[in-house]
Tab-separated table of C-alpha atoms in Angstrom:
chain	number	residue	atom	x	y	z
A	7	MET	CA	-44.638	-135.306	-44.774
A	8	LYS	CA	-42.721	-135.619	-41.630
A	9	ILE	CA	-41.553	-138.435	-39.772
A	10	GLY	CA	-39.849	-138.212	-36.925
A	11	ILE	CA	-37.115	-141.338	-35.997
A	12	ALA	CA	-36.330	-141.959	-32.532
A	13	GLY	CA	-32.830	-143.586	-32.324
A	14	GLY	CA	-29.767	-142.652	-34.433
A	15	GLY	CA	-28.432	-146.185	-35.075
A	16	ALA	CA	-27.485	-148.154	-38.427
A	17	PHE	CA	-31.534	-149.080	-38.768
A	18	GLY	CA	-33.025	-145.525	-37.810
A	19	ALA	CA	-30.867	-143.453	-40.071
A	20	ALA	CA	-31.482	-146.422	-43.205
A	21	LEU	CA	-34.786	-145.497	-42.639
A	22	GLY	CA	-34.285	-141.764	-42.542
A	23	VAL	CA	-32.437	-141.525	-45.898
A	24	ALA	CA	-35.412	-143.933	-47.879
A	25	LEU	CA	-37.756	-141.962	-46.630
A	26	ALA	CA	-36.056	-138.460	-47.166
A	27	LEU	CA	-35.136	-139.901	-50.474
A	28	ASP	CA	-38.928	-139.865	-51.297
A	29	GLY	CA	-39.634	-136.563	-50.394
A	30	ASN	CA	-40.626	-136.519	-46.837
A	31	ASP	CA	-38.936	-134.063	-44.066
A	32	ILE	CA	-37.086	-136.451	-41.244
A	33	GLN	CA	-36.649	-135.281	-37.780
A	34	LEU	CA	-34.250	-137.768	-36.685
A	35	TRP	CA	-33.345	-138.070	-32.551
A	36	ALA	CA	-30.471	-139.543	-31.235
A	37	ARG	CA	-29.156	-139.158	-27.841
A	38	ASP	CA	-25.428	-138.746	-28.326
A	39	PRO	CA	-24.338	-135.203	-28.840
A	40	ALA	CA	-20.858	-136.200	-29.970
A	41	ALA	CA	-22.863	-137.890	-33.066
A	42	VAL	CA	-24.899	-135.469	-33.786
A	43	LEU	CA	-22.906	-133.206	-34.298
A	44	GLU	CA	-20.782	-135.551	-36.617
A	45	MET	CA	-23.972	-136.506	-38.942
A	46	GLN	CA	-24.784	-132.750	-38.901
A	47	THR	CA	-21.459	-131.929	-40.167
A	48	THR	CA	-20.507	-134.912	-41.993
A	49	ARG	CA	-23.887	-135.708	-43.430
A	50	SER	CA	-22.907	-139.107	-42.782
A	51	ASN	CA	-23.564	-141.845	-39.983
A	52	PRO	CA	-20.334	-144.063	-38.565
A	53	LYS	CA	-22.796	-147.181	-38.872
A	54	LEU	CA	-23.674	-146.911	-42.782
A	55	ALA	CA	-20.363	-146.762	-44.704
A	56	GLY	CA	-20.651	-144.751	-48.048
A	57	VAL	CA	-24.101	-143.631	-47.581
A	58	THR	CA	-24.616	-139.529	-47.760
A	59	LEU	CA	-27.565	-138.533	-45.114
A	60	PRO	CA	-29.814	-135.937	-47.422
A	61	GLU	CA	-30.555	-133.218	-46.085
A	62	LYS	CA	-34.223	-133.199	-45.734
A	63	ILE	CA	-33.054	-135.294	-42.962
A	64	ALA	CA	-32.584	-132.906	-39.871
A	65	ILE	CA	-30.774	-134.301	-36.839
A	66	SER	CA	-30.812	-133.696	-33.325
A	67	ALA	CA	-30.487	-134.548	-30.135
A	68	LYS	CA	-33.015	-132.510	-28.427
A	69	LEU	CA	-36.789	-134.203	-28.499
A	70	GLU	CA	-38.588	-131.067	-29.034
A	71	PRO	CA	-38.198	-131.176	-32.978
A	72	LEU	CA	-38.864	-135.101	-32.423
A	73	PHE	CA	-42.135	-134.584	-31.214
A	74	SER	CA	-43.912	-132.206	-33.024
A	75	CYS	CA	-43.903	-134.593	-35.508
A	76	ASP	CA	-47.517	-136.731	-35.442
A	77	THR	CA	-45.725	-140.305	-36.407
A	78	ILE	CA	-42.523	-141.261	-35.018
A	79	LEU	CA	-40.320	-144.226	-35.834
A	80	LEU	CA	-39.157	-145.584	-32.766
A	81	ALA	CA	-35.552	-147.264	-33.976
A	82	ILE	CA	-34.721	-148.298	-30.353
A	83	PRO	CA	-33.796	-151.256	-28.836
A	84	ALA	CA	-36.751	-153.708	-27.518
A	85	GLN	CA	-34.594	-153.495	-23.667
A	86	THR	CA	-34.736	-150.035	-23.566
A	87	LEU	CA	-37.723	-148.940	-25.466
A	88	PRO	CA	-39.615	-149.644	-22.147
A	89	THR	CA	-37.277	-146.536	-20.251
A	90	PHE	CA	-37.456	-144.179	-23.510
A	91	LEU	CA	-42.036	-144.326	-24.082
A	92	THR	CA	-42.358	-144.012	-19.881
A	93	ALA	CA	-39.619	-141.413	-19.830
A	94	HIS	CA	-41.808	-138.843	-22.579
A	95	ALA	CA	-45.286	-140.658	-22.048
A	96	ASP	CA	-46.719	-137.331	-21.757
A	97	ARG	CA	-45.733	-135.785	-25.014
A	98	LEU	CA	-45.607	-138.895	-27.133
A	99	ASN	CA	-50.035	-139.171	-25.845
A	100	GLY	CA	-51.916	-138.519	-29.643
A	101	LYS	CA	-48.246	-140.212	-31.706
A	102	ASN	CA	-48.567	-142.546	-34.494
A	103	LEU	CA	-45.716	-144.492	-32.750
A	104	VAL	CA	-44.270	-147.525	-35.177
A	105	ALA	CA	-41.928	-149.625	-32.947
A	106	CYS	CA	-38.539	-150.998	-35.749
A	107	CYS	CA	-37.260	-153.174	-33.174
A	108	LYS	CA	-37.695	-156.751	-32.185
A	109	GLY	CA	-37.594	-158.460	-29.729
A	110	ILE	CA	-39.978	-159.484	-25.998
A	111	ASP	CA	-39.823	-157.683	-22.902
A	112	LEU	CA	-37.425	-159.674	-19.733
A	113	GLU	CA	-39.570	-157.182	-17.638
A	114	ARG	CA	-43.164	-157.155	-19.267
A	115	MET	CA	-42.629	-159.992	-21.409
A	116	THR	CA	-44.561	-158.637	-24.252
A	117	GLY	CA	-43.328	-157.788	-27.405
A	118	PRO	CA	-42.407	-153.887	-29.178
A	119	ALA	CA	-45.927	-152.628	-30.274
A	120	SER	CA	-47.806	-154.319	-27.199
A	121	THR	CA	-45.263	-152.350	-25.025
A	122	ILE	CA	-46.301	-148.976	-26.415
A	123	ARG	CA	-49.475	-149.815	-26.105
A	124	ASP	CA	-49.747	-150.716	-22.520
A	125	LEU	CA	-46.947	-147.876	-21.657
A	126	VAL	CA	-48.457	-145.220	-23.982
A	127	PRO	CA	-52.046	-145.689	-24.043
A	128	GLY	CA	-53.149	-143.001	-25.899
A	129	ALA	CA	-50.532	-143.433	-28.782
A	130	MET	CA	-51.377	-145.431	-31.537
A	131	PRO	CA	-49.046	-148.397	-31.791
A	132	ALA	CA	-47.869	-150.124	-34.718
A	133	MET	CA	-44.704	-152.596	-35.631
A	134	LEU	CA	-42.567	-152.114	-38.998
A	135	THR	CA	-40.745	-155.363	-39.315
A	136	GLY	CA	-39.634	-158.012	-41.837
A	137	PRO	CA	-36.590	-159.154	-43.097
A	138	SER	CA	-34.381	-156.296	-44.039
A	139	PHE	CA	-30.448	-154.855	-42.918
A	140	ALA	CA	-30.065	-151.134	-42.788
A	141	ALA	CA	-27.837	-151.253	-45.451
A	142	ASP	CA	-29.755	-152.697	-47.596
A	143	ILE	CA	-32.134	-149.829	-46.897
A	144	ALA	CA	-30.181	-146.903	-46.841
A	145	ARG	CA	-28.489	-147.701	-50.376
A	146	GLY	CA	-31.793	-148.100	-51.847
A	147	LEU	CA	-31.616	-151.460	-52.443
A	148	PRO	CA	-35.158	-153.814	-52.623
A	149	THR	CA	-36.641	-154.493	-49.859
A	150	ALA	CA	-40.246	-155.723	-48.254
A	151	LEU	CA	-41.714	-154.890	-45.326
A	152	THR	CA	-44.947	-155.854	-42.459
A	153	LEU	CA	-46.207	-152.826	-40.870
A	154	ALA	CA	-48.590	-154.109	-38.203
A	155	CYS	CA	-51.352	-151.986	-36.897
A	156	ALA	CA	-54.582	-153.448	-34.560
A	157	ASP	CA	-56.610	-150.573	-36.422
A	158	ASP	CA	-56.765	-151.086	-40.196
A	159	GLU	CA	-57.773	-147.677	-41.344
A	160	LEU	CA	-54.032	-146.854	-39.712
A	161	GLY	CA	-52.355	-149.275	-40.879
A	162	ALA	CA	-53.374	-148.702	-44.479
A	163	MET	CA	-52.260	-144.745	-44.065
A	164	LEU	CA	-48.873	-145.471	-42.369
A	165	GLN	CA	-48.652	-148.486	-45.275
A	166	THR	CA	-48.488	-145.102	-47.985
A	167	ALA	CA	-46.770	-142.725	-45.625
A	168	LEU	CA	-43.210	-145.310	-45.194
A	169	SER	CA	-43.510	-146.884	-49.149
A	170	THR	CA	-41.109	-145.821	-50.897
A	171	THR	CA	-40.306	-146.427	-55.022
A	172	ASN	CA	-37.570	-149.618	-53.129
A	173	LEU	CA	-39.102	-150.345	-50.063
A	174	ARG	CA	-42.091	-151.940	-50.195
A	175	VAL	CA	-44.523	-152.436	-46.564
A	176	TYR	CA	-47.267	-154.792	-46.557
A	177	ARG	CA	-49.972	-154.580	-44.063
A	178	THR	CA	-51.358	-156.469	-41.499
A	179	THR	CA	-53.895	-156.543	-38.175
A	180	ASP	CA	-51.752	-158.888	-36.462
A	181	THR	CA	-49.466	-157.324	-34.328
A	182	VAL	CA	-48.580	-160.055	-32.065
A	183	GLY	CA	-47.404	-162.391	-34.655
A	184	ALA	CA	-45.411	-159.679	-36.468
A	185	GLU	CA	-43.649	-159.145	-32.689
A	186	LEU	CA	-43.253	-163.073	-32.647
A	187	GLY	CA	-41.971	-163.599	-36.148
A	188	GLY	CA	-39.385	-160.547	-35.708
A	189	ALA	CA	-37.877	-161.676	-32.047
A	190	LEU	CA	-38.271	-165.684	-32.849
A	191	LYS	CA	-35.900	-165.095	-35.953
A	192	ASN	CA	-33.797	-164.122	-33.627
A	193	VAL	CA	-33.279	-166.584	-31.385
A	194	MET	CA	-33.042	-169.271	-34.113
A	195	ALA	CA	-30.613	-166.555	-35.531
A	196	ILE	CA	-27.751	-167.077	-32.683
A	197	ALA	CA	-28.537	-170.544	-33.094
A	198	SER	CA	-27.547	-170.981	-36.880
A	199	GLY	CA	-24.264	-169.081	-36.182
A	200	ILE	CA	-23.696	-171.722	-33.766
A	201	ALA	CA	-23.827	-174.286	-35.630
A	202	ILE	CA	-21.625	-173.179	-38.777
A	203	GLY	CA	-18.982	-171.324	-35.562
A	204	ALA	CA	-18.519	-174.932	-34.038
A	205	LYS	CA	-18.346	-175.995	-37.940
A	206	LEU	CA	-21.363	-178.186	-37.995
A	207	GLY	CA	-22.169	-177.352	-41.458
A	208	GLU	CA	-24.475	-176.080	-43.816
A	209	SER	CA	-27.153	-179.149	-43.008
A	210	ALA	CA	-27.143	-178.680	-39.690
A	211	ARG	CA	-28.134	-175.061	-39.762
A	212	ALA	CA	-30.593	-176.074	-42.734
A	213	ALA	CA	-31.901	-178.326	-40.091
A	214	LEU	CA	-32.117	-175.721	-36.836
A	215	ILE	CA	-33.568	-173.551	-39.047
A	216	THR	CA	-36.050	-175.988	-40.402
A	217	ARG	CA	-37.398	-177.293	-36.750
A	218	GLY	CA	-36.667	-173.879	-35.317
A	219	PHE	CA	-39.466	-172.551	-37.406
A	220	PRO	CA	-42.257	-174.890	-35.768
A	221	GLU	CA	-40.789	-173.363	-32.933
A	222	MET	CA	-41.943	-170.570	-33.830
A	223	GLN	CA	-45.354	-170.848	-34.363
A	224	ARG	CA	-46.240	-172.667	-31.665
A	225	LEU	CA	-45.435	-169.924	-28.789
A	226	ALA	CA	-47.213	-167.426	-31.475
A	227	LEU	CA	-50.130	-169.826	-32.560
A	228	ALA	CA	-50.292	-170.552	-27.934
A	229	LEU	CA	-50.512	-165.857	-27.270
A	230	GLY	CA	-52.711	-165.213	-30.286
A	231	ALA	CA	-50.994	-164.926	-33.056
A	232	GLN	CA	-52.773	-165.674	-36.563
A	233	PRO	CA	-51.432	-168.855	-38.532
A	234	ASP	CA	-50.002	-167.218	-41.915
A	235	THR	CA	-48.760	-164.517	-39.901
A	236	LEU	CA	-45.127	-166.764	-38.927
A	237	SER	CA	-45.439	-167.737	-43.076
A	238	GLY	CA	-44.725	-164.144	-43.948
A	239	LEU	CA	-42.479	-161.367	-44.594
A	240	SER	CA	-41.924	-160.500	-40.553
A	241	GLY	CA	-41.760	-164.424	-40.093
A	242	PHE	CA	-40.690	-167.093	-41.811
A	243	GLY	CA	-38.918	-164.009	-44.109
A	244	ASP	CA	-37.094	-163.123	-41.403
A	245	LEU	CA	-35.864	-165.907	-39.665
A	246	VAL	CA	-34.573	-167.456	-43.417
A	247	LEU	CA	-32.425	-163.866	-43.975
A	248	THR	CA	-31.114	-163.773	-40.669
A	249	CYS	CA	-29.931	-167.324	-40.285
A	250	THR	CA	-28.152	-166.940	-43.563
A	251	SER	CA	-25.940	-163.883	-43.597
A	252	ASP	CA	-22.811	-162.366	-41.854
A	253	GLN	CA	-24.965	-158.643	-41.535
A	254	SER	CA	-27.364	-159.954	-38.621
A	255	ARG	CA	-25.755	-159.336	-35.474
A	256	ASN	CA	-27.521	-162.184	-34.004
A	257	TYR	CA	-25.873	-164.607	-35.987
A	258	ARG	CA	-22.574	-162.765	-35.942
A	259	TYR	CA	-23.040	-163.479	-31.909
A	260	GLY	CA	-23.624	-167.574	-32.122
A	261	LEU	CA	-21.012	-167.861	-34.604
A	262	ALA	CA	-18.928	-165.846	-31.581
A	263	LEU	CA	-20.551	-168.131	-29.273
A	264	GLY	CA	-20.229	-171.719	-31.869
A	265	ALA	CA	-16.064	-170.831	-31.867
A	266	GLY	CA	-16.206	-169.620	-28.687
A	267	ALA	CA	-14.426	-165.998	-29.430
A	268	ASP	CA	-15.258	-162.960	-28.356
A	269	PHE	CA	-17.541	-160.951	-29.460
A	270	ASP	CA	-17.820	-157.068	-29.103
A	271	GLN	CA	-20.349	-156.121	-26.059
A	272	ASN	CA	-21.035	-153.199	-27.346
A	273	THR	CA	-23.256	-154.101	-30.002
A	274	THR	CA	-26.643	-154.974	-29.330
A	275	VAL	CA	-27.639	-158.358	-29.624
A	276	GLU	CA	-31.670	-158.773	-28.919
A	277	GLY	CA	-31.735	-162.527	-29.648
A	278	ALA	CA	-30.411	-162.928	-25.952
A	279	ALA	CA	-32.412	-161.531	-23.640
A	280	THR	CA	-35.165	-163.021	-26.520
A	281	ALA	CA	-34.266	-165.762	-25.835
A	282	ARG	CA	-34.545	-165.604	-22.219
A	283	ALA	CA	-37.605	-164.227	-22.186
A	284	VAL	CA	-38.498	-167.108	-24.807
A	285	ARG	CA	-38.141	-170.331	-21.945
A	286	ARG	CA	-39.494	-168.765	-19.394
A	287	LEU	CA	-42.752	-167.771	-21.814
A	288	ALA	CA	-42.454	-171.231	-22.509
A	289	GLU	CA	-41.959	-172.968	-19.342
A	290	GLU	CA	-45.227	-170.814	-18.349
A	291	LEU	CA	-47.756	-172.305	-21.250
A	292	ASP	CA	-45.652	-175.642	-21.363
A	293	ILE	CA	-44.127	-175.516	-24.652
A	294	ASP	CA	-41.673	-177.505	-25.862
A	295	MET	CA	-39.033	-175.148	-26.976
A	296	PRO	CA	-36.096	-177.280	-26.937
A	297	ILE	CA	-33.789	-175.341	-29.439
A	298	CYS	CA	-35.001	-171.194	-27.771
A	299	THR	CA	-34.073	-173.206	-24.279
A	300	VAL	CA	-30.537	-174.130	-25.186
A	301	VAL	CA	-29.870	-170.965	-26.655
A	302	ALA	CA	-30.802	-169.090	-23.546
A	303	ASP	CA	-28.615	-171.595	-21.266
A	304	LEU	CA	-25.640	-170.320	-23.808
A	305	THR	CA	-26.232	-166.818	-23.371
A	306	GLU	CA	-26.173	-167.145	-19.924
A	307	ASN	CA	-23.310	-169.848	-19.068
A	308	LYS	CA	-25.133	-172.180	-17.920
A	309	THR	CA	-24.494	-174.875	-20.954
A	310	ASP	CA	-21.434	-175.224	-22.809
A	311	VAL	CA	-21.711	-175.560	-27.133
A	312	ALA	CA	-21.086	-179.335	-26.706
A	313	THR	CA	-23.504	-180.153	-24.308
A	314	ALA	CA	-26.060	-178.187	-25.930
A	315	LEU	CA	-25.558	-180.172	-28.841
A	316	ASN	CA	-25.480	-183.170	-27.137
A	317	THR	CA	-28.996	-181.912	-25.618
A	318	LEU	CA	-30.549	-181.650	-29.435
A	319	LEU	CA	-29.441	-184.772	-30.279
A	320	SER	CA	-30.026	-186.990	-28.507
A	321	ARG	CA	-34.367	-185.975	-28.060
A	322	PRO	CA	-36.156	-188.710	-29.050
A	323	LEU	CA	-36.717	-189.404	-32.700
A	324	LYS	CA	-40.312	-188.954	-33.385
A	325	GLU	CA	-42.638	-188.415	-36.662
A	326	GLU	CA	-41.879	-185.109	-38.273
């Protein structure tokens, strides 16, 4: 099967490696011609150290080869996904479009699959999410993901197409739950990083993860998610992974915030924008989301770590 991948970063390239080694022909598109040339000549991606790109991955900076594929994985940051979809809506009509990013669009307040549905009505939207790091996928380490697609027949087809020996894909029709689980866990990862960066200890991080999960559930249920989805791979599974590993960019960003250290501004941190979107949604829906609100304020320099922690620790005591 020929599968297109839009996005030549670590995650897009890692998915390409896994699928190519399973026998699929992969058409990988990256917007930077210099990066494409490097991948073509060295058969490596600088963000995936020690991983060889199989010959079954064709790499191009031109969009025409990508648009020749019926199924396209969109490994593009959530905040830039709308721009890509709008610019190429006509060429993407009729395609199976699988979002591989996690976040909430600040302008539309929608998750990736919903953004596809709204901006390319003629496409079939889906979302691939769950606890995974690009390096693990590229190295062939066992990984389990969720494929969310409202059309269960199409979901079953994509589940088969995207599963490999070491990449197990489970499916759901609850795209809203999968979107929100993947987006909200990034906010909690920032909070967890802040706790460790500020030297509050492992117990504080455990408390944040435990209290953060109900926040995720409250918003997801209010927006129509199924209760069980957040307890699965795309919610709780991804939450545990990103809140406990420095492979997570959101967690590392939180570490820097907590320690008062600099952070590479060129690194995509989806949780920062998501926190601001969640704060707005929480206000509109009158939902109590203190951790997400504090993280949003910290990312905009509206508060400092000491004040933010005092805000959380001074909340009223109540039954769990």
